[in-house]
């Protein structure tokens, strides 16, 4: 920080001097030459206080201020492909650079600066950052997702100290303690807001603690992350339902802003008699019971209807409870909305996938014994809308003792006041996540079905929008002065990109219990994988 202030002070008196002091010669020479030429031009064409003279003086002032800010912020780095493609804006290139130099604590801090879920995202993120990785042009992409998990497992301590934060006098209420809500509250707390999160369930975490099985995301990981958020001063009140225990109007009177992030927890229904027979569960309810420690009883054969990630999780969980499982999605194999990695793993474990069939009728007396299926010809119409068409003449029957319906969820918005616009069961917002009521924002699954990393993105975006709404110009100045600076490498770039084998992520071959599937690699293996990074921002250059 002292180096930054010193550079800004030098540029205050000598434009471009602070940049040269920080060895940013191109930027320094640019500002210096531009200022000298501006002064010389002004002296040559000086014609008294003419409107053109005012324009030159104003340009000089703007450039002078920009020069001071630039000297303070430091160089602008061209973002790496992984940085561009990360929905949460975590900058993988930064934490991987720290890890490659065995600076694990700094790598963890680079993630925790804005995202409180490194262990979670390191396990369940679908890793869009890995596809454009520059290293894939040489051999294989860096294991970016796994390295995030590796950093959390090796560096995160439950007794980690958190910085003291001065309150700014503003209060924000967040309805929903899931990924989007907690991320937003965390970022707002860092900015000094007093944040209270209201969660309807008895535990916070949303789908992380209620919907994702332990073999993918152990409960202890989420508990440690939420505990860290609480240490920052974010207050999480569980067991409180807005509209029942507290009124929405009461929140609007008490708080300066509200963020709605209640998620989607109401099951879509098929209405084919699923409530009349025993042995039938909705996918989310099935997984919630598992996470609470009271697994539902399953028969010898289980059929799961649905092709999303929740359906795949339900199928793999039923398999672990001792049942033979058939997963039956409407979609073809290529159209399934579940992530490919999860589908492949399910097939390897023994889940049978029967694509392009839809449920027509549930058969049984008092208890389900089979499902009658009809062939699905197409899932979407010509304009891409969900509108399945079936061949009513092509019928098959699949026997089962347990049926799990996993055909999506929708948000429960009955608590909202009538002046918040809702269409097709979803809240309508603008690009800044503002609703039709001033001071009320919304994000996450209440807008569109999303993944954990997209929910993190919404939470961060909501925090920025709320900050701008409540602090105005002061928030804009803070954003202007914010920066990301890459450390000076301790070794030449060339020596940090060995041609070693990419890391093979440890995983159990066959896992028929609820222990975590992915294993841990050694510390040296993690650092060596980070060393494969090509350090794109430093290689691309800066100015």
Tab-separated table of N, CA, C and O in Angstrom, residues 87-158:
chain	number	residue	atom	x	y	z
A	87	UNK	N	-17.912	-17.636	-14.357
A	87	UNK	CA	-19.118	-16.848	-14.074
A	87	UNK	C	-19.031	-16.076	-12.761
A	87	UNK	O	-19.622	-15.004	-12.625
A	88	UNK	N	-18.294	-16.623	-11.794
A	88	UNK	CA	-18.208	-15.988	-10.477
A	88	UNK	C	-17.148	-14.906	-10.405
A	88	UNK	O	-17.029	-14.228	-9.392
A	89	UNK	N	-16.351	-14.732	-11.475
A	89	UNK	CA	-15.327	-13.690	-11.472
A	89	UNK	C	-14.251	-13.920	-10.431
A	89	UNK	O	-13.771	-12.977	-9.789
A	90	UNK	N	-13.810	-15.166	-10.256
A	90	UNK	CA	-12.867	-15.493	-9.183
A	90	UNK	C	-11.415	-15.231	-9.586
A	90	UNK	O	-10.551	-15.088	-8.746
A	91	UNK	N	-11.114	-15.126	-10.861
A	91	UNK	CA	-9.744	-14.993	-11.382
A	91	UNK	C	-8.880	-16.210	-11.012
A	91	UNK	O	-7.973	-16.121	-10.170
A	92	UNK	N	-9.131	-17.347	-11.629
A	92	UNK	CA	-8.317	-18.539	-11.369
A	92	UNK	C	-6.828	-18.323	-11.630
A	92	UNK	O	-5.990	-18.910	-10.943
A	93	UNK	N	-6.509	-17.491	-12.618
A	93	UNK	CA	-5.094	-17.281	-12.941
A	93	UNK	C	-4.317	-16.723	-11.754
A	93	UNK	O	-3.125	-16.989	-11.612
A	94	UNK	N	-5.003	-15.970	-10.878
A	94	UNK	CA	-4.331	-15.367	-9.728
A	94	UNK	C	-4.042	-16.414	-8.658
A	94	UNK	O	-2.906	-16.532	-8.181
A	95	UNK	N	-5.065	-17.210	-8.272
A	95	UNK	CA	-4.798	-18.159	-7.185
A	95	UNK	C	-3.906	-19.303	-7.647
A	95	UNK	O	-3.153	-19.870	-6.851
A	96	UNK	N	-3.961	-19.641	-8.937
A	96	UNK	CA	-3.057	-20.684	-9.432
A	96	UNK	C	-1.620	-20.180	-9.464
A	96	UNK	O	-0.672	-20.920	-9.176
A	97	UNK	N	-1.440	-18.901	-9.784
A	97	UNK	CA	-0.094	-18.316	-9.774
A	97	UNK	C	0.495	-18.370	-8.368
A	97	UNK	O	1.654	-18.754	-8.183
A	98	UNK	N	-0.295	-17.995	-7.358
A	98	UNK	CA	0.190	-18.065	-5.974
A	98	UNK	C	0.526	-19.506	-5.596
A	98	UNK	O	1.568	-19.775	-4.985
A	99	UNK	N	-0.352	-20.450	-5.946
A	99	UNK	CA	-0.118	-21.841	-5.571
A	99	UNK	C	1.132	-22.385	-6.251
A	99	UNK	O	1.884	-23.156	-5.647
A	100	UNK	N	1.373	-21.985	-7.490
A	100	UNK	CA	2.543	-22.486	-8.212
A	100	UNK	C	3.841	-22.074	-7.534
A	100	UNK	O	4.879	-22.704	-7.742
A	101	UNK	N	3.794	-21.018	-6.732
A	101	UNK	CA	4.981	-20.572	-5.999
A	101	UNK	C	4.905	-20.946	-4.531
A	101	UNK	O	5.569	-20.335	-3.682
A	102	UNK	N	4.055	-21.937	-4.237
A	102	UNK	CA	3.938	-22.469	-2.878
A	102	UNK	C	3.486	-21.391	-1.883
A	102	UNK	O	3.950	-21.343	-0.750
A	103	UNK	N	2.554	-20.559	-2.320
A	103	UNK	CA	2.014	-19.500	-1.464
A	103	UNK	C	0.514	-19.744	-1.279
A	103	UNK	O	-0.339	-18.995	-1.733
A	104	UNK	N	0.239	-20.857	-0.601
A	104	UNK	CA	-1.127	-21.337	-0.487
A	104	UNK	C	-2.059	-20.389	0.242
A	104	UNK	O	-3.223	-20.222	-0.135
A	105	UNK	N	-1.584	-19.758	1.317
A	105	UNK	CA	-2.444	-18.851	2.075
A	105	UNK	C	-2.870	-17.666	1.218
A	105	UNK	O	-4.020	-17.220	1.273
A	106	UNK	N	-1.941	-17.154	0.414
A	106	UNK	CA	-2.280	-16.037	-0.472
A	106	UNK	C	-3.230	-16.500	-1.582
A	106	UNK	O	-4.095	-15.745	-2.030
A	107	UNK	N	-3.067	-17.744	-2.023
A	107	UNK	CA	-3.985	-18.296	-3.027
A	107	UNK	C	-5.400	-18.365	-2.462
A	107	UNK	O	-6.375	-17.993	-3.130
A	108	UNK	N	-5.533	-18.837	-1.214
A	108	UNK	CA	-6.848	-18.908	-0.577
A	108	UNK	C	-7.446	-17.516	-0.413
A	108	UNK	O	-8.636	-17.305	-0.670
A	109	UNK	N	-6.630	-16.555	-0.007
A	109	UNK	CA	-7.128	-15.191	0.159
A	109	UNK	C	-7.615	-14.621	-1.172
A	109	UNK	O	-8.614	-13.897	-1.225
A	110	UNK	N	-6.937	-14.983	-2.270
A	110	UNK	CA	-7.360	-14.502	-3.585
A	110	UNK	C	-8.762	-14.969	-3.952
A	110	UNK	O	-9.487	-14.277	-4.673
A	111	UNK	N	-9.168	-16.139	-3.424
A	111	UNK	CA	-10.532	-16.631	-3.662
A	111	UNK	C	-11.508	-15.994	-2.680
A	111	UNK	O	-12.566	-15.499	-3.049
A	112	UNK	N	-11.118	-15.983	-1.391
A	112	UNK	CA	-12.007	-15.497	-0.337
A	112	UNK	C	-12.238	-13.993	-0.368
A	112	UNK	O	-13.090	-13.497	0.367
A	113	UNK	N	-11.505	-13.277	-1.189
A	113	UNK	CA	-11.718	-11.826	-1.278
A	113	UNK	C	-13.160	-11.488	-1.647
A	113	UNK	O	-13.691	-10.472	-1.211
A	114	UNK	N	-13.791	-12.332	-2.469
A	114	UNK	CA	-15.174	-12.038	-2.870
A	114	UNK	C	-16.082	-13.265	-2.852
A	114	UNK	O	-17.295	-13.118	-2.980
A	115	UNK	N	-15.523	-14.465	-2.690
A	115	UNK	CA	-16.336	-15.683	-2.776
A	115	UNK	C	-16.115	-16.532	-1.524
A	115	UNK	O	-14.976	-16.931	-1.243
A	116	UNK	N	-17.183	-16.831	-0.755
A	116	UNK	CA	-17.002	-17.587	0.482
A	116	UNK	C	-17.095	-19.098	0.326
A	116	UNK	O	-17.134	-19.811	1.316
A	117	UNK	N	-17.132	-19.604	-0.916
A	117	UNK	CA	-17.356	-21.042	-1.137
A	117	UNK	C	-16.244	-21.699	-1.952
A	117	UNK	O	-16.519	-22.360	-2.958
A	118	UNK	N	-14.982	-21.593	-1.548
A	118	UNK	CA	-13.927	-22.254	-2.338
A	118	UNK	C	-14.004	-23.769	-2.297
A	118	UNK	O	-13.786	-24.443	-3.299
A	119	UNK	N	-14.324	-24.343	-1.123
A	119	UNK	CA	-14.419	-25.792	-1.010
A	119	UNK	C	-15.598	-26.360	-1.774
A	119	UNK	O	-15.508	-27.434	-2.373
A	120	UNK	N	-16.712	-25.632	-1.767
A	120	UNK	CA	-17.907	-26.084	-2.478
A	120	UNK	C	-17.707	-26.028	-3.983
A	120	UNK	O	-17.929	-27.003	-4.698
A	121	UNK	N	-17.283	-24.871	-4.482
A	121	UNK	CA	-17.083	-24.735	-5.921
A	121	UNK	C	-15.961	-25.644	-6.410
A	121	UNK	O	-15.972	-26.090	-7.563
A	122	UNK	N	-15.003	-25.920	-5.544
A	122	UNK	CA	-13.922	-26.827	-5.909
A	122	UNK	C	-14.384	-28.267	-6.068
A	122	UNK	O	-13.626	-29.112	-6.554
A	123	UNK	N	-15.632	-28.541	-5.659
A	123	UNK	CA	-16.163	-29.894	-5.757
A	123	UNK	C	-17.291	-30.017	-6.774
A	123	UNK	O	-17.378	-31.027	-7.476
A	124	UNK	N	-18.175	-29.025	-6.859
A	124	UNK	CA	-19.386	-29.211	-7.677
A	124	UNK	C	-19.479	-28.264	-8.872
A	124	UNK	O	-20.415	-28.392	-9.666
A	125	UNK	N	-18.555	-27.320	-9.012
A	125	UNK	CA	-18.628	-26.408	-10.161
A	125	UNK	C	-18.430	-27.198	-11.459
A	125	UNK	O	-17.615	-28.133	-11.513
A	126	UNK	N	-19.146	-26.805	-12.513
A	126	UNK	CA	-19.001	-27.517	-13.788
A	126	UNK	C	-17.806	-27.014	-14.593
A	126	UNK	O	-17.577	-27.449	-15.723
A	127	UNK	N	-17.032	-26.110	-14.023
A	127	UNK	CA	-15.721	-25.699	-14.542
A	127	UNK	C	-15.737	-25.198	-15.983
A	127	UNK	O	-15.014	-25.723	-16.838
A	128	UNK	N	-16.514	-24.158	-16.301
A	128	UNK	CA	-16.448	-23.601	-17.656
A	128	UNK	C	-15.104	-22.952	-17.945
A	128	UNK	O	-14.756	-22.745	-19.104
A	129	UNK	N	-14.336	-22.665	-16.895
A	129	UNK	CA	-13.018	-22.035	-17.065
A	129	UNK	C	-11.992	-22.986	-17.669
A	129	UNK	O	-10.969	-22.542	-18.208
A	130	UNK	N	-12.241	-24.292	-17.583
A	130	UNK	CA	-11.227	-25.241	-18.050
A	130	UNK	C	-11.250	-25.441	-19.566
A	130	UNK	O	-10.233	-25.793	-20.160
A	131	UNK	N	-12.405	-25.213	-20.197
A	131	UNK	CA	-12.503	-25.462	-21.639
A	131	UNK	C	-11.598	-24.537	-22.458
A	131	UNK	O	-10.958	-24.990	-23.413
A	132	UNK	N	-11.511	-23.209	-22.130
A	132	UNK	CA	-10.670	-22.341	-22.961
A	132	UNK	C	-9.231	-22.232	-22.465
A	132	UNK	O	-8.484	-21.396	-22.976
A	133	UNK	N	-8.838	-23.047	-21.493
A	133	UNK	CA	-7.494	-22.933	-20.909
A	133	UNK	C	-6.420	-23.004	-21.994
A	133	UNK	O	-6.416	-23.893	-22.853
A	134	UNK	N	-5.490	-22.054	-21.961
A	134	UNK	CA	-4.430	-21.996	-22.983
A	134	UNK	C	-3.557	-23.244	-22.968
A	134	UNK	O	-2.991	-23.629	-23.987
A	135	UNK	N	-3.454	-23.872	-21.813
A	135	UNK	CA	-2.600	-25.041	-21.711
A	135	UNK	C	-3.134	-26.213	-22.541
A	135	UNK	O	-2.364	-27.111	-22.925
A	136	UNK	N	-4.445	-26.208	-22.825
A	136	UNK	CA	-5.020	-27.304	-23.605
A	136	UNK	C	-4.438	-27.367	-25.011
A	136	UNK	O	-4.516	-28.397	-25.672
A	137	UNK	N	-3.850	-26.270	-25.478
A	137	UNK	CA	-3.202	-26.291	-26.782
A	137	UNK	C	-1.880	-27.024	-26.769
A	137	UNK	O	-1.345	-27.398	-27.823
A	138	UNK	N	-1.332	-27.276	-25.564
A	138	UNK	CA	-0.068	-27.996	-25.418
A	138	UNK	C	-0.313	-29.454	-25.068
A	138	UNK	O	0.208	-30.359	-25.703
A	139	UNK	N	-1.096	-29.688	-24.025
A	139	UNK	CA	-1.461	-31.060	-23.650
A	139	UNK	C	-2.904	-31.101	-23.151
A	139	UNK	O	-3.817	-31.341	-23.909
A	140	UNK	N	-3.121	-30.798	-21.860
A	140	UNK	CA	-4.473	-30.779	-21.303
A	140	UNK	C	-4.655	-29.552	-20.436
A	140	UNK	O	-3.685	-28.969	-19.928
A	141	UNK	N	-5.906	-29.164	-20.254
A	141	UNK	CA	-6.208	-27.999	-19.435
A	141	UNK	C	-5.733	-28.204	-18.000
A	141	UNK	O	-5.643	-29.328	-17.503
A	142	UNK	N	-5.440	-27.088	-17.330
A	142	UNK	CA	-5.139	-27.135	-15.910
A	142	UNK	C	-6.393	-27.612	-15.170
A	142	UNK	O	-7.515	-27.263	-15.529
A	143	UNK	N	-6.226	-28.386	-14.126
A	143	UNK	CA	-7.361	-28.845	-13.308
A	143	UNK	C	-7.794	-27.703	-12.382
A	143	UNK	O	-7.589	-27.736	-11.163
A	144	UNK	N	-8.392	-26.684	-12.975
A	144	UNK	CA	-8.678	-25.446	-12.251
A	144	UNK	C	-9.667	-25.684	-11.104
A	144	UNK	O	-9.454	-25.215	-9.981
A	145	UNK	N	-10.740	-26.406	-11.400
A	145	UNK	CA	-11.726	-26.664	-10.347
A	145	UNK	C	-11.097	-27.420	-9.185
A	145	UNK	O	-11.263	-27.047	-8.017
A	146	UNK	N	-10.369	-28.469	-9.497
A	146	UNK	CA	-9.793	-29.298	-8.439
A	146	UNK	C	-8.773	-28.517	-7.611
A	146	UNK	O	-8.675	-28.723	-6.396
A	147	UNK	N	-8.018	-27.622	-8.228
A	147	UNK	CA	-7.029	-26.836	-7.479
A	147	UNK	C	-7.709	-25.908	-6.480
A	147	UNK	O	-7.150	-25.618	-5.418
A	148	UNK	N	-8.918	-25.450	-6.816
A	148	UNK	CA	-9.664	-24.627	-5.851
A	148	UNK	C	-9.994	-25.465	-4.617
A	148	UNK	O	-9.842	-25.002	-3.481
A	149	UNK	N	-10.441	-26.684	-4.843
A	149	UNK	CA	-10.718	-27.609	-3.739
A	149	UNK	C	-9.430	-27.920	-2.970
A	149	UNK	O	-9.416	-27.964	-1.737
A	150	UNK	N	-8.333	-28.133	-3.696
A	150	UNK	CA	-7.041	-28.453	-3.095
A	150	UNK	C	-6.592	-27.327	-2.155
A	150	UNK	O	-6.117	-27.578	-1.038
A	151	UNK	N	-6.746	-26.074	-2.604
A	151	UNK	CA	-6.357	-24.924	-1.780
A	151	UNK	C	-7.198	-24.868	-0.514
A	151	UNK	O	-6.686	-24.643	0.595
A	152	UNK	N	-8.510	-25.088	-0.656
A	152	UNK	CA	-9.391	-25.066	0.517
A	152	UNK	C	-9.000	-26.163	1.501
A	152	UNK	O	-8.865	-25.918	2.710
A	153	UNK	N	-8.830	-27.381	1.021
A	153	UNK	CA	-8.552	-28.508	1.905
A	153	UNK	C	-7.225	-28.348	2.644
A	153	UNK	O	-7.094	-28.801	3.786
A	154	UNK	N	-6.249	-27.699	2.010
A	154	UNK	CA	-4.917	-27.602	2.613
A	154	UNK	C	-4.690	-26.314	3.395
A	154	UNK	O	-3.841	-26.291	4.292
A	155	UNK	N	-5.415	-25.254	3.076
A	155	UNK	CA	-5.115	-23.955	3.675
A	155	UNK	C	-6.219	-23.402	4.570
A	155	UNK	O	-5.948	-22.565	5.416
A	156	UNK	N	-7.457	-23.848	4.367
A	156	UNK	CA	-8.558	-23.273	5.151
A	156	UNK	C	-8.543	-23.855	6.557
A	156	UNK	O	-8.558	-25.060	6.742
A	157	UNK	N	-8.525	-22.986	7.538
A	157	UNK	CA	-8.557	-23.394	8.940
A	157	UNK	C	-9.820	-22.847	9.594
A	157	UNK	O	-10.214	-21.713	9.340
A	158	UNK	N	-10.416	-23.671	10.456
A	158	UNK	CA	-11.652	-23.242	11.112
A	158	UNK	C	-11.430	-22.042	12.024
A	158	UNK	O	-12.350	-21.287	12.313
